[in-house]
CSV table of C-alpha atoms (C1' of nucleotides) in Angstrom, one decimal:
chain,number,residue,atom,x,y,z
T,1,MET,CA,57.5,114.1,98.4
T,2,GLN,CA,59.5,115.6,101.2
T,3,LEU,CA,62.0,113.7,103.5
T,4,MET,CA,62.5,114.8,107.1
T,5,TRP,CA,65.8,113.4,108.3
T,6,PHE,CA,65.8,113.3,112.1
T,7,ARG,CA,69.1,113.4,114.0
T,8,THR,CA,69.5,115.1,117.4
T,9,ASP,CA,66.0,116.7,117.1
T,10,LEU,CA,63.7,113.9,118.2
T,11,ARG,CA,60.5,115.9,118.6
T,12,VAL,CA,57.5,117.1,116.6
T,13,GLN,CA,57.0,120.3,118.6
T,14,ASP,CA,59.0,123.4,117.6
T,15,ASN,CA,61.0,121.5,115.0
T,16,SER,CA,62.2,123.8,112.3
T,17,ALA,CA,63.0,121.2,109.7
T,18,LEU,CA,59.8,119.2,110.3
T,19,ALA,CA,57.7,122.3,109.9
T,20,ALA,CA,59.5,123.2,106.7
T,21,ALA,CA,59.0,119.8,105.3
T,22,MET,CA,55.4,119.5,106.1
T,23,SER,CA,54.6,122.9,104.8
T,24,SER,CA,56.2,122.0,101.5
T,25,GLY,CA,54.1,118.8,100.9
T,26,PRO,CA,53.6,115.2,101.9
T,27,THR,CA,56.4,114.1,104.2
T,28,VAL,CA,58.2,110.9,105.1
T,29,ALA,CA,60.6,110.8,108.1
T,30,LEU,CA,64.0,109.0,108.3
T,31,TYR,CA,66.4,108.1,111.0
T,32,LEU,CA,69.8,106.5,110.4
T,33,ILE,CA,71.3,103.9,112.8
T,34,SER,CA,75.1,104.4,112.8
T,35,PRO,CA,76.8,102.2,115.3
T,36,ALA,CA,80.4,102.5,114.0
T,37,GLN,CA,80.1,106.3,113.9
T,38,TRP,CA,78.6,106.4,117.4
T,39,LEU,CA,81.4,104.2,118.7
T,40,ALA,CA,84.0,106.5,117.1
T,41,HIS,CA,82.3,109.4,118.8
T,42,ASP,CA,82.4,107.6,122.2
T,43,ASP,CA,78.6,107.9,122.5
T,44,ALA,CA,77.5,106.4,125.8
T,45,PRO,CA,75.4,103.2,125.7
T,46,SER,CA,72.9,105.0,128.0
T,47,LYS,CA,72.7,107.8,125.4
T,48,VAL,CA,72.2,105.5,122.5
T,49,ASP,CA,69.4,103.7,124.5
T,50,PHE,CA,67.9,107.0,125.2
T,51,TRP,CA,67.9,107.9,121.5
T,52,LEU,CA,66.2,104.6,120.7
T,53,ARG,CA,63.6,105.0,123.4
T,54,ASN,CA,62.9,108.6,122.2
T,55,LEU,CA,62.8,107.5,118.6
T,56,LYS,CA,60.1,105.0,119.5
T,57,SER,CA,58.1,107.8,121.2
T,58,LEU,CA,58.7,110.1,118.2
T,59,ALA,CA,57.3,107.4,115.9
T,60,GLY,CA,54.1,107.5,117.9
T,61,GLU,CA,54.0,111.4,117.7
T,62,LEU,CA,54.7,111.2,113.9
T,63,GLY,CA,51.9,108.6,113.6
T,64,LYS,CA,49.4,111.2,114.9
T,65,LEU,CA,50.6,113.4,112.0
T,66,ASN,CA,50.3,110.5,109.5
T,67,VAL,CA,54.1,110.8,108.9
T,68,PRO,CA,55.7,107.4,108.5
T,69,LEU,CA,59.1,106.9,110.1
T,70,LEU,CA,61.7,104.9,108.2
T,71,VAL,CA,64.8,103.5,109.9
T,72,ARG,CA,67.8,102.8,107.8
T,73,GLU,CA,71.4,101.8,108.7
T,74,ALA,CA,74.5,103.7,107.7
T,75,ASP,CA,77.1,102.1,109.9
T,76,ASP,CA,79.5,104.9,109.2
T,77,TRP,CA,78.4,108.3,108.0
T,78,SER,CA,80.4,107.9,104.9
T,79,ALA,CA,77.6,105.6,103.8
T,80,ALA,CA,74.9,108.3,104.4
T,81,PRO,CA,75.0,109.8,100.9
T,82,GLN,CA,74.4,106.5,99.2
T,83,VAL,CA,71.7,105.3,101.7
T,84,ILE,CA,69.8,108.6,101.5
T,85,GLY,CA,70.3,109.0,97.8
T,86,GLU,CA,68.8,105.5,97.1
T,87,LEU,CA,65.9,106.1,99.4
T,88,CYS,CA,65.2,109.5,97.8
T,89,GLN,CA,65.1,107.9,94.4
T,90,GLN,CA,62.7,105.1,95.5
T,91,LEU,CA,60.3,107.6,97.1
T,92,GLN,CA,60.8,110.3,94.5
T,93,ILE,CA,61.8,112.8,97.1
T,94,SER,CA,62.2,116.4,95.9
T,95,THR,CA,63.8,117.9,99.1
T,96,VAL,CA,65.5,116.5,102.1
T,97,HIS,CA,65.0,118.7,105.3
T,98,VAL,CA,67.4,118.7,108.3
T,99,ASN,CA,68.2,120.7,111.3
T,100,GLU,CA,71.8,121.9,111.3
T,101,GLU,CA,74.4,120.1,113.5
T,102,TYR,CA,77.7,121.6,114.2
T,103,GLY,CA,80.5,119.0,114.7
T,104,VAL,CA,83.2,118.6,112.1
T,105,HIS,CA,82.0,115.1,111.2
T,106,GLU,CA,78.4,116.2,111.1
T,107,SER,CA,79.1,119.1,108.8
T,108,ARG,CA,81.2,116.8,106.5
T,109,ARG,CA,78.4,114.3,106.5
T,110,ASP,CA,75.8,116.8,105.6
T,111,GLN,CA,78.0,118.3,102.9
T,112,GLY,CA,78.5,114.8,101.4
T,113,VAL,CA,74.8,114.1,101.4
T,114,ALA,CA,74.0,117.5,99.9
T,115,ASP,CA,76.5,117.0,97.1
T,116,ALA,CA,75.2,113.5,96.4
T,117,LEU,CA,71.6,114.7,96.3
T,118,ASP,CA,72.6,117.6,94.1
T,119,THR,CA,73.8,115.3,91.4
T,120,LEU,CA,70.4,113.6,91.6
T,121,GLY,CA,68.6,116.9,91.3
T,122,ILE,CA,67.3,116.7,94.9
T,123,HIS,CA,67.4,119.7,97.2
T,124,PHE,CA,68.9,119.7,100.7
T,125,ASN,CA,67.4,122.2,103.0
T,126,SER,CA,69.0,122.8,106.4
T,127,GLN,CA,67.5,124.9,109.3
T,128,LEU,CA,68.8,126.7,112.3
T,129,ASP,CA,67.2,124.8,115.2
T,130,GLN,CA,69.6,123.5,117.8
T,131,ILE,CA,70.7,127.0,119.0
T,132,PHE,CA,69.3,130.6,118.9
T,133,PHE,CA,71.7,132.2,116.6
T,134,LYS,CA,73.5,131.0,113.5
T,135,PRO,CA,77.2,130.4,114.1
T,136,GLY,CA,79.1,133.2,112.5
T,137,SER,CA,76.3,135.7,113.2
T,138,VAL,CA,77.5,136.5,116.7
T,139,LEU,CA,80.9,138.1,116.3
T,140,THR,CA,83.3,140.7,117.7
T,141,LYS,CA,83.6,144.1,116.2
T,142,SER,CA,86.6,142.8,114.3
T,143,GLY,CA,84.6,140.0,112.8
T,144,THR,CA,86.0,137.1,114.8
T,145,TYR,CA,84.3,134.5,117.0
T,146,PHE,CA,84.2,135.5,120.7
T,147,GLN,CA,86.6,133.9,123.0
T,148,VAL,CA,85.2,135.5,126.2
T,149,TYR,CA,81.8,134.4,127.4
T,150,SER,CA,80.6,137.6,129.0
T,151,GLN,CA,81.2,139.5,125.8
T,152,PHE,CA,79.4,136.9,123.7
T,153,ARG,CA,76.5,137.0,126.1
T,154,LYS,CA,76.2,140.8,125.8
T,155,VAL,CA,75.7,140.5,122.0
T,156,CYS,CA,73.3,137.6,122.6
T,157,TYR,CA,71.2,139.9,124.9
T,158,GLN,CA,71.1,142.6,122.2
T,159,ARG,CA,70.0,140.1,119.6
T,160,LEU,CA,67.3,138.7,121.9
T,161,HIS,CA,66.1,142.2,122.6
T,162,SER,CA,65.8,143.0,118.9
T,163,ALA,CA,64.4,139.7,117.7
T,164,LEU,CA,63.4,136.9,120.1
T,165,PRO,CA,63.4,133.5,118.4
T,166,SER,CA,59.9,132.2,118.4
T,167,VAL,CA,58.5,128.7,118.9
T,168,ILE,CA,57.3,127.2,115.7
T,169,ALA,CA,53.7,125.8,115.5
T,170,THR,CA,53.4,122.0,115.5
T,171,PRO,CA,52.4,120.9,112.0
T,172,LYS,CA,48.8,119.8,111.3
T,173,ALA,CA,48.3,116.1,110.4
T,174,GLN,CA,48.7,115.4,106.7
T,175,ASP,CA,46.6,112.9,104.7
T,176,PRO,CA,47.7,109.3,105.3
T,177,LEU,CA,50.4,107.9,103.0
T,178,ALA,CA,50.6,104.4,101.6
T,179,ILE,CA,54.0,103.9,103.3
T,180,ASN,CA,54.5,101.8,106.4
T,181,SER,CA,56.7,102.8,109.3
T,182,ASP,CA,59.7,100.6,110.2
T,183,ALA,CA,60.1,99.1,113.7
T,184,VAL,CA,62.5,101.0,115.9
T,185,PRO,CA,65.2,98.6,117.2
T,186,GLU,CA,65.3,97.9,120.9
T,187,GLN,CA,69.1,97.7,120.9
T,188,VAL,CA,72.1,98.4,118.7
T,189,PRO,CA,75.1,96.1,118.7
T,190,GLY,CA,78.0,97.5,120.6
T,191,PHE,CA,75.8,99.5,123.0
T,192,ALA,CA,74.7,97.5,126.0
T,193,THR,CA,71.2,98.2,127.3
T,194,PRO,CA,71.5,100.1,130.6
T,195,SER,CA,69.9,99.0,133.9
T,196,ASP,CA,66.2,99.5,134.5
T,197,THR,CA,67.2,101.8,137.4
T,198,LEU,CA,69.0,104.1,135.0
T,199,ARG,CA,66.3,103.9,132.3
T,200,GLN,CA,63.6,104.8,134.8
T,201,LEU,CA,65.5,108.0,135.8
T,202,TRP,CA,65.2,109.2,132.2
T,203,PRO,CA,61.8,108.4,130.7
T,204,ALA,CA,61.6,109.0,127.0
T,205,GLY,CA,59.4,111.3,125.0
T,206,GLU,CA,58.4,114.9,124.4
T,207,ALA,CA,55.6,114.8,127.0
T,208,GLU,CA,58.1,113.9,129.7
T,209,ALA,CA,60.5,116.6,128.6
T,210,ARG,CA,57.7,119.2,128.6
T,211,ARG,CA,56.5,118.0,132.0
T,212,ARG,CA,60.0,118.4,133.5
T,213,MET,CA,60.4,121.8,131.9
T,214,ASP,CA,56.9,123.0,133.1
T,215,ASP,CA,57.5,121.7,136.6
T,216,PHE,CA,60.9,123.3,136.8
T,217,ALA,CA,59.6,126.7,135.5
T,218,ALA,CA,56.7,126.6,137.9
T,219,GLU,CA,58.3,125.3,141.1
T,220,GLN,CA,62.1,125.4,141.0
T,221,ILE,CA,63.4,128.1,138.7
T,222,ASP,CA,62.9,130.8,141.3
T,223,PHE,CA,65.4,129.0,143.6
T,224,TYR,CA,67.7,128.0,140.8
T,225,GLN,CA,70.5,130.4,141.6
T,226,SER,CA,70.7,129.5,145.3
T,227,ALA,CA,70.0,125.8,145.0
T,228,ARG,CA,71.9,124.8,141.8
T,229,ASP,CA,75.3,124.3,143.4
T,230,PHE,CA,74.1,121.8,146.0
T,231,PRO,CA,74.1,118.2,144.6
T,232,ALA,CA,71.9,116.9,147.4
T,233,LYS,CA,69.1,119.3,146.3
T,234,PRO,CA,66.8,119.0,143.3
T,235,GLY,CA,67.9,122.4,142.2
T,236,THR,CA,68.6,121.8,138.5
T,237,SER,CA,66.2,121.3,135.7
T,238,GLN,CA,67.3,117.7,134.8
T,239,LEU,CA,66.7,118.7,131.1
T,240,SER,CA,70.2,118.2,129.8
T,241,ALA,CA,69.6,114.7,128.3
T,242,TYR,CA,66.4,115.9,126.6
T,243,LEU,CA,68.1,119.0,125.2
T,244,ALA,CA,71.1,117.0,123.9
T,245,ALA,CA,68.8,114.5,122.1
T,246,GLY,CA,66.6,117.4,120.9
T,247,VAL,CA,63.5,116.0,122.7
T,248,ILE,CA,63.0,119.6,123.8
T,249,SER,CA,64.3,122.7,122.1
T,250,PRO,CA,66.2,125.6,123.6
T,251,ARG,CA,63.5,127.9,122.2
T,252,GLN,CA,60.9,126.1,124.2
T,253,CYS,CA,63.2,126.4,127.3
T,254,LEU,CA,63.7,130.1,126.7
T,255,HIS,CA,60.1,130.8,126.4
T,256,ALA,CA,59.1,128.7,129.5
T,257,ALA,CA,61.7,130.7,131.5
T,258,LEU,CA,60.6,134.1,130.1
T,259,ALA,CA,57.0,133.3,131.0
T,260,ALA,CA,58.1,133.0,134.6
T,261,ASN,CA,59.8,136.4,134.5
T,262,GLN,CA,57.5,138.8,132.6
T,263,GLY,CA,59.4,138.2,129.4
T,264,GLU,CA,62.7,139.4,130.8
T,265,PHE,CA,65.9,137.5,130.3
T,266,ASP,CA,68.6,139.9,131.7
T,267,SER,CA,66.8,141.4,134.7
T,268,GLY,CA,64.1,140.6,137.2
T,269,ASN,CA,63.9,137.1,138.7
T,270,ILE,CA,67.5,136.1,139.4
T,271,GLY,CA,66.8,132.4,139.1
T,272,VAL,CA,65.4,132.8,135.6
T,273,VAL,CA,68.3,135.1,134.6
T,274,THR,CA,70.8,132.5,135.9
T,275,TRP,CA,69.1,129.6,134.1
T,276,ILE,CA,68.9,131.5,130.8
T,277,ASN,CA,72.6,132.3,131.3
T,278,GLU,CA,73.2,128.5,131.3
T,279,LEU,CA,71.3,128.2,128.0
T,280,LEU,CA,73.7,130.8,126.6
T,281,TRP,CA,76.7,128.9,127.9
T,282,ARG,CA,75.4,126.0,125.8
T,283,GLU,CA,75.0,128.4,122.9
T,284,PHE,CA,78.6,129.8,123.4
T,285,TYR,CA,80.3,126.4,123.3
T,286,LYS,CA,78.4,125.4,120.1
T,287,HIS,CA,79.6,128.6,118.5
T,288,ILE,CA,83.2,127.9,119.7
T,289,LEU,CA,83.0,124.5,118.1
T,290,VAL,CA,82.2,126.1,114.7
T,291,GLY,CA,84.6,129.0,115.1
T,292,TYR,CA,87.5,127.0,116.5
T,293,PRO,CA,87.0,123.4,115.3
T,294,ARG,CA,90.4,122.3,116.5
T,295,VAL,CA,88.9,122.1,120.1
T,296,SER,CA,86.9,119.0,118.9
T,297,MET,CA,89.9,117.5,117.2
T,298,HIS,CA,91.7,116.6,120.5
T,299,ARG,CA,93.5,120.0,120.5
T,300,ALA,CA,93.6,122.6,123.3
T,301,PHE,CA,92.1,125.9,122.5
T,302,ARG,CA,95.2,127.6,124.0
T,303,PRO,CA,98.1,126.1,121.9
T,304,GLU,CA,100.7,126.9,124.5
T,305,THR,CA,99.1,124.4,126.9
T,306,GLU,CA,99.7,121.6,124.4
T,307,ALA,CA,103.2,121.3,125.8
T,308,LEU,CA,102.0,120.6,129.4
T,309,ALA,CA,103.7,117.5,130.9
T,310,TRP,CA,100.5,115.5,131.7
T,311,ARG,CA,101.2,112.5,133.8
T,312,ASP,CA,100.8,109.0,132.5
T,313,ALA,CA,99.2,107.4,135.6
T,314,PRO,CA,96.9,104.6,134.5
T,315,GLN,CA,96.2,103.3,138.1
T,316,GLU,CA,95.2,106.8,139.3
T,317,LEU,CA,93.1,107.3,136.2
T,318,LYS,CA,91.4,104.0,136.9
T,319,ALA,CA,90.7,104.9,140.5
T,320,TRP,CA,89.2,108.2,139.4
T,321,GLN,CA,87.0,106.4,136.8
T,322,GLU,CA,85.8,103.8,139.3
T,323,GLY,CA,85.2,106.2,142.2
T,324,ARG,CA,87.8,104.9,144.6
T,325,THR,CA,90.2,107.8,145.0
T,326,GLY,CA,89.7,108.0,148.8
T,327,LEU,CA,88.3,111.5,148.4
T,328,PRO,CA,84.5,111.2,149.2
T,329,ILE,CA,83.2,114.0,147.0
T,330,ILE,CA,85.1,112.7,144.0
T,331,ASP,CA,84.1,109.1,144.5
T,332,ALA,CA,80.4,109.9,145.2
T,333,ALA,CA,80.3,112.0,142.0
T,334,MET,CA,81.9,109.3,139.9
T,335,ARG,CA,79.5,106.7,141.3
T,336,GLN,CA,76.6,109.0,140.5
T,337,LEU,CA,77.8,109.2,136.9
T,338,LEU,CA,78.2,105.4,136.5
T,339,ALA,CA,74.9,104.6,138.1
T,340,THR,CA,72.7,107.3,136.5
T,341,GLY,CA,74.5,108.5,133.3
T,342,TRP,CA,74.4,112.0,134.8
T,343,MET,CA,76.5,114.1,137.2
T,344,HIS,CA,75.5,117.4,138.9
T,345,ASN,CA,77.3,120.3,137.2
T,346,ARG,CA,79.1,121.5,140.4
T,347,LEU,CA,80.5,117.9,140.7
T,348,ARG,CA,81.6,117.8,137.0
T,349,MET,CA,83.8,120.8,137.7
T,350,ILE,CA,85.2,119.3,141.0
T,351,VAL,CA,86.0,115.9,139.5
T,352,ALA,CA,87.5,117.5,136.3
T,353,MET,CA,89.6,119.9,138.3
T,354,PHE,CA,90.8,117.0,140.4
T,355,LEU,CA,91.7,114.8,137.4
T,356,THR,CA,93.5,117.6,135.5
T,357,LYS,CA,95.2,119.4,138.4
T,358,ASN,CA,95.7,117.2,141.4
T,359,LEU,CA,96.3,114.1,139.3
T,360,LEU,CA,97.7,116.1,136.4
T,361,ILE,CA,96.1,113.7,133.9
T,362,ASP,CA,95.3,114.9,130.4
T,363,TRP,CA,91.9,116.6,130.1
T,364,ARG,CA,91.3,114.4,127.0
T,365,GLU,CA,91.1,111.3,129.2
T,366,GLY,CA,88.4,112.9,131.3
T,367,GLU,CA,86.5,114.2,128.2
T,368,ARG,CA,86.5,110.8,126.7
T,369,PHE,CA,85.4,109.0,129.9
T,370,PHE,CA,82.5,111.5,130.4
T,371,MET,CA,81.3,111.0,126.8
T,372,ARG,CA,81.4,107.3,127.2
T,373,HIS,CA,79.1,107.5,130.3
T,374,LEU,CA,76.9,110.6,130.0
T,375,ILE,CA,73.4,110.3,128.9
T,376,ASP,CA,73.5,114.0,128.1
T,377,GLY,CA,76.9,113.9,126.4
T,378,ASP,CA,77.3,116.7,124.0
T,379,LEU,CA,80.6,117.3,122.2
T,380,ALA,CA,80.6,121.1,122.5
T,381,ALA,CA,79.5,121.4,126.1
T,382,ASN,CA,81.6,118.5,127.3
T,383,ASN,CA,84.7,119.7,125.5
T,384,GLY,CA,84.0,123.3,126.7
T,385,GLY,CA,83.7,122.1,130.3
T,386,TRP,CA,86.8,120.0,130.3
T,387,GLN,CA,88.9,122.7,128.7
T,388,TRP,CA,87.5,125.2,131.2
T,389,SER,CA,88.5,123.0,134.1
T,390,SER,CA,92.0,122.2,132.7
T,391,SER,CA,92.7,125.9,132.0
T,392,THR,CA,93.4,125.0,128.3
T,393,GLY,CA,90.2,126.6,126.8
T,394,THR,CA,88.4,129.8,125.9
T,395,ASP,CA,87.6,131.9,129.0
T,396,SER,CA,88.7,129.0,131.2
T,397,ALA,CA,89.5,128.8,134.9
T,398,PRO,CA,92.9,130.5,135.5
T,399,TYR,CA,95.5,127.9,136.0
T,400,PHE,CA,96.0,128.9,139.7
T,401,ARG,CA,92.3,128.6,140.6
T,402,ILE,CA,92.4,125.0,141.7
T,403,PHE,CA,89.4,123.6,143.6
T,404,ASN,CA,90.2,121.9,146.9
T,405,PRO,CA,87.9,118.8,146.9
T,406,LEU,CA,87.6,118.9,150.6
T,407,SER,CA,86.5,122.5,150.9
T,408,GLN,CA,84.2,122.2,147.9
T,409,SER,CA,82.6,119.2,149.6
T,410,GLN,CA,82.2,121.1,152.9
T,411,LYS,CA,80.8,124.1,151.1
T,412,PHE,CA,78.4,122.4,148.7
T,413,ASP,CA,77.4,119.3,150.6
T,414,PRO,CA,77.6,120.7,154.2
T,415,ASP,CA,75.7,117.9,155.9
T,416,GLY,CA,77.2,115.1,153.7
T,417,ARG,CA,73.8,114.1,152.4
T,418,PHE,CA,75.0,113.6,148.9
T,419,LEU,CA,78.1,111.7,150.1
T,420,ARG,CA,76.0,109.3,152.2
T,421,GLN,CA,73.7,108.7,149.2
T,422,TRP,CA,76.5,107.3,147.1
T,423,LEU,CA,79.1,106.0,149.7
T,424,PRO,CA,77.3,103.4,151.8
T,425,GLU,CA,80.7,102.6,153.5
T,426,LEU,CA,80.6,106.1,155.0
T,427,VAL,CA,77.0,106.5,156.1
T,428,GLY,CA,77.9,106.2,159.8
T,429,LEU,CA,80.3,109.2,159.7
T,430,ASN,CA,79.2,112.6,161.0
T,431,LYS,CA,79.0,115.7,158.8
T,432,THR,CA,82.5,116.7,159.7
T,433,ASN,CA,84.4,113.5,159.2
T,434,ILE,CA,82.5,112.3,156.2
T,435,HIS,CA,84.2,114.8,153.9
T,436,ASN,CA,87.7,113.6,155.0
T,437,PRO,CA,87.7,110.2,156.6
T,438,ALA,CA,91.5,110.1,156.4
T,439,ALA,CA,91.8,112.9,159.0
T,440,MET,CA,90.3,110.6,161.6
T,441,GLY,CA,93.6,108.8,161.8
T,442,GLY,CA,94.6,105.2,161.1
T,443,LEU,CA,92.9,103.7,164.2
T,444,PHE,CA,89.6,104.9,163.0
T,445,GLY,CA,90.2,104.1,159.3
T,446,ILE,CA,87.1,103.0,157.5
T,447,ALA,CA,87.0,99.4,156.3
T,448,ASP,CA,86.4,99.2,152.5
T,449,TYR,CA,87.2,102.8,152.0
T,450,PRO,CA,90.7,103.7,150.6
T,451,ALA,CA,93.1,106.3,151.8
T,452,PRO,CA,93.4,109.3,149.4
T,453,ILE,CA,95.5,108.5,146.4
T,454,VAL,CA,97.2,111.9,146.4
T,455,ASP,CA,98.3,114.5,148.8
T,456,LEU,CA,96.1,117.5,147.9
T,457,SER,CA,98.7,120.1,149.0
T,458,LYS,CA,101.6,118.6,147.1
T,459,SER,CA,99.6,117.8,144.0
T,460,ARG,CA,98.3,121.3,143.9
T,461,ALA,CA,101.9,122.7,144.0
T,462,ARG,CA,102.9,120.2,141.3
T,463,ALA,CA,100.1,121.4,139.0
T,464,LEU,CA,101.0,125.1,139.6
T,465,ALA,CA,104.6,124.3,138.8
T,466,ALA,CA,103.7,122.4,135.6
T,467,PHE,CA,101.7,125.4,134.3
T,468,LYS,CA,104.3,127.9,135.3
T,469,SER,CA,107.1,126.0,133.5
T,470,LEU,CA,105.2,126.0,130.2
T,471,PRO,CA,107.3,127.7,127.5
T,472,HIS,CA,105.6,131.0,126.3
T,473,PHE,CA,102.9,130.5,128.9
T,474,ALA,CA,101.3,133.8,129.7
T,475,GLY,CA,99.9,133.4,133.2
T,476,GLU,CA,96.8,135.4,133.8
T,477,GLU,CA,96.3,138.0,136.4
T,478,ALA,CA,94.1,137.1,139.3
T,479,SER,CA,90.6,138.3,138.9
S,1,DT,C1',82.3,129.3,139.4
S,2,DG,C1',89.1,129.4,144.4
S,3,DT,C1',92.9,128.4,147.7
S,4,DT,C1',96.6,129.4,150.6
S,5,DA,C1',99.6,131.8,153.6
S,6,DG,C1',100.5,135.6,155.8
S,7,DT,C1',99.1,139.9,158.4
S,8,DT,C1',96.1,142.6,161.1
S,9,DC,C1',92.1,143.2,164.0
S,10,DT,C1',89.2,141.7,168.0
S,11,DG,C1',87.9,139.8,172.5
I,1,DA,C1',92.6,131.9,169.4
I,2,DG,C1',89.9,133.1,165.7
I,3,DA,C1',87.8,136.2,162.5
I,4,DA,C1',88.8,139.4,158.7
I,5,DC,C1',91.5,141.0,155.2
I,6,DT,C1',95.1,140.8,151.5
I,7,DA,C1',98.4,139.2,148.0
I,8,DA,C1',99.9,135.7,145.2
I,9,DC,C1',99.3,131.7,142.8
DNA sequence: TGTTAGTTCTG
DNA sequence: AGAACTAAC
């Protein structure tokens, strides 16, 4: 008997480990509920709820394949070896199949399980599935992990040209087993069920993910490059939550995009090329996590930035978190995050830059807050994004390239449509004033809307000074 | 995937 | 005055 252990790969289509298991023999599926571990990882309640809803949908898909889904609890992953070992003995499992995960804790968990199974004479078979290329297989000429994205991408392009990862066929149904599936819990203690409004924005299941992907590839991807930076437009794929939970695979995404561009990924349709570029950013940050694991252990990629004099400003942090900084684009973005579990990528950069530069608050505060609220929260991508914005990471924004929230707002939400959607107190303002109500002067101050909590000019200068005063800090040349 | 301040050009 | 350009952060 084979055991397929599902984690962040909640689908039956193009699933490497599931295909490996079912081609080896009769298969039973397992999912572990791990509330203490999830809390320790700052997993958002909306994300845990999304996992459970997708797990329920997955149970239905597995049912069509006659694969029973067992649900077990391992509060902390340190309990995983025992829980899985006992189950394997009960069911007389010969091999446990998984898709690789790349966090430090995930690797340690899998090693612990593999070791425990080994003493029981059970095999542990892990597959490349979450990304295109095995970490450690995309390296510089001197054999180190890339630190610069464009160079990494160049090698990825070569690899894609020589061997395109292909989508794996969905397994055929097996003969029914005399094992009953477990019920999937509706809720897990410690993770509140999100609002119906939020849940309805993110319907669960492979069919929904595929529908989104197909619609995007058919109708939006051509405009992706020109539309993706405007938060009021439906210019992005809205697939991040599904990718993070593994309800859809990057290989499926790649092939859907290629089909819209005559099979080309580095030329032709600029929208397609730009979108695939984003899939490769995702790939890059996963590789960074493996090559430089300190980034996920609350350490900056650039050690010299560890000495930065981040401000301890709990009131300002709280204002940022709650969307009441007095800067409309920041507040609208944070309210979008709180209400929907998601934030447009352009806005993630703007609010991250504002927190780490204008407020000069430690990027780790922002990283943690995002993880606690994002339905698509992914350790590698979230950490990569925050360290990019705070200029502490690989290939990050130069310390002097600081976004001005007002000009970003004017540039990327010119009519104020996005602002009006999230800031009812400002709906009456015209497209000039809405970006900067404070400029209208006290007499025209908006009831219920605060004055800006920082002076943008002074706080920008403060951030520049803080970076320049770092010992041994090698300031980059402008590019 | 930038912003600012200063200079020069243009009407 | 305001656009266009540039250097520096």
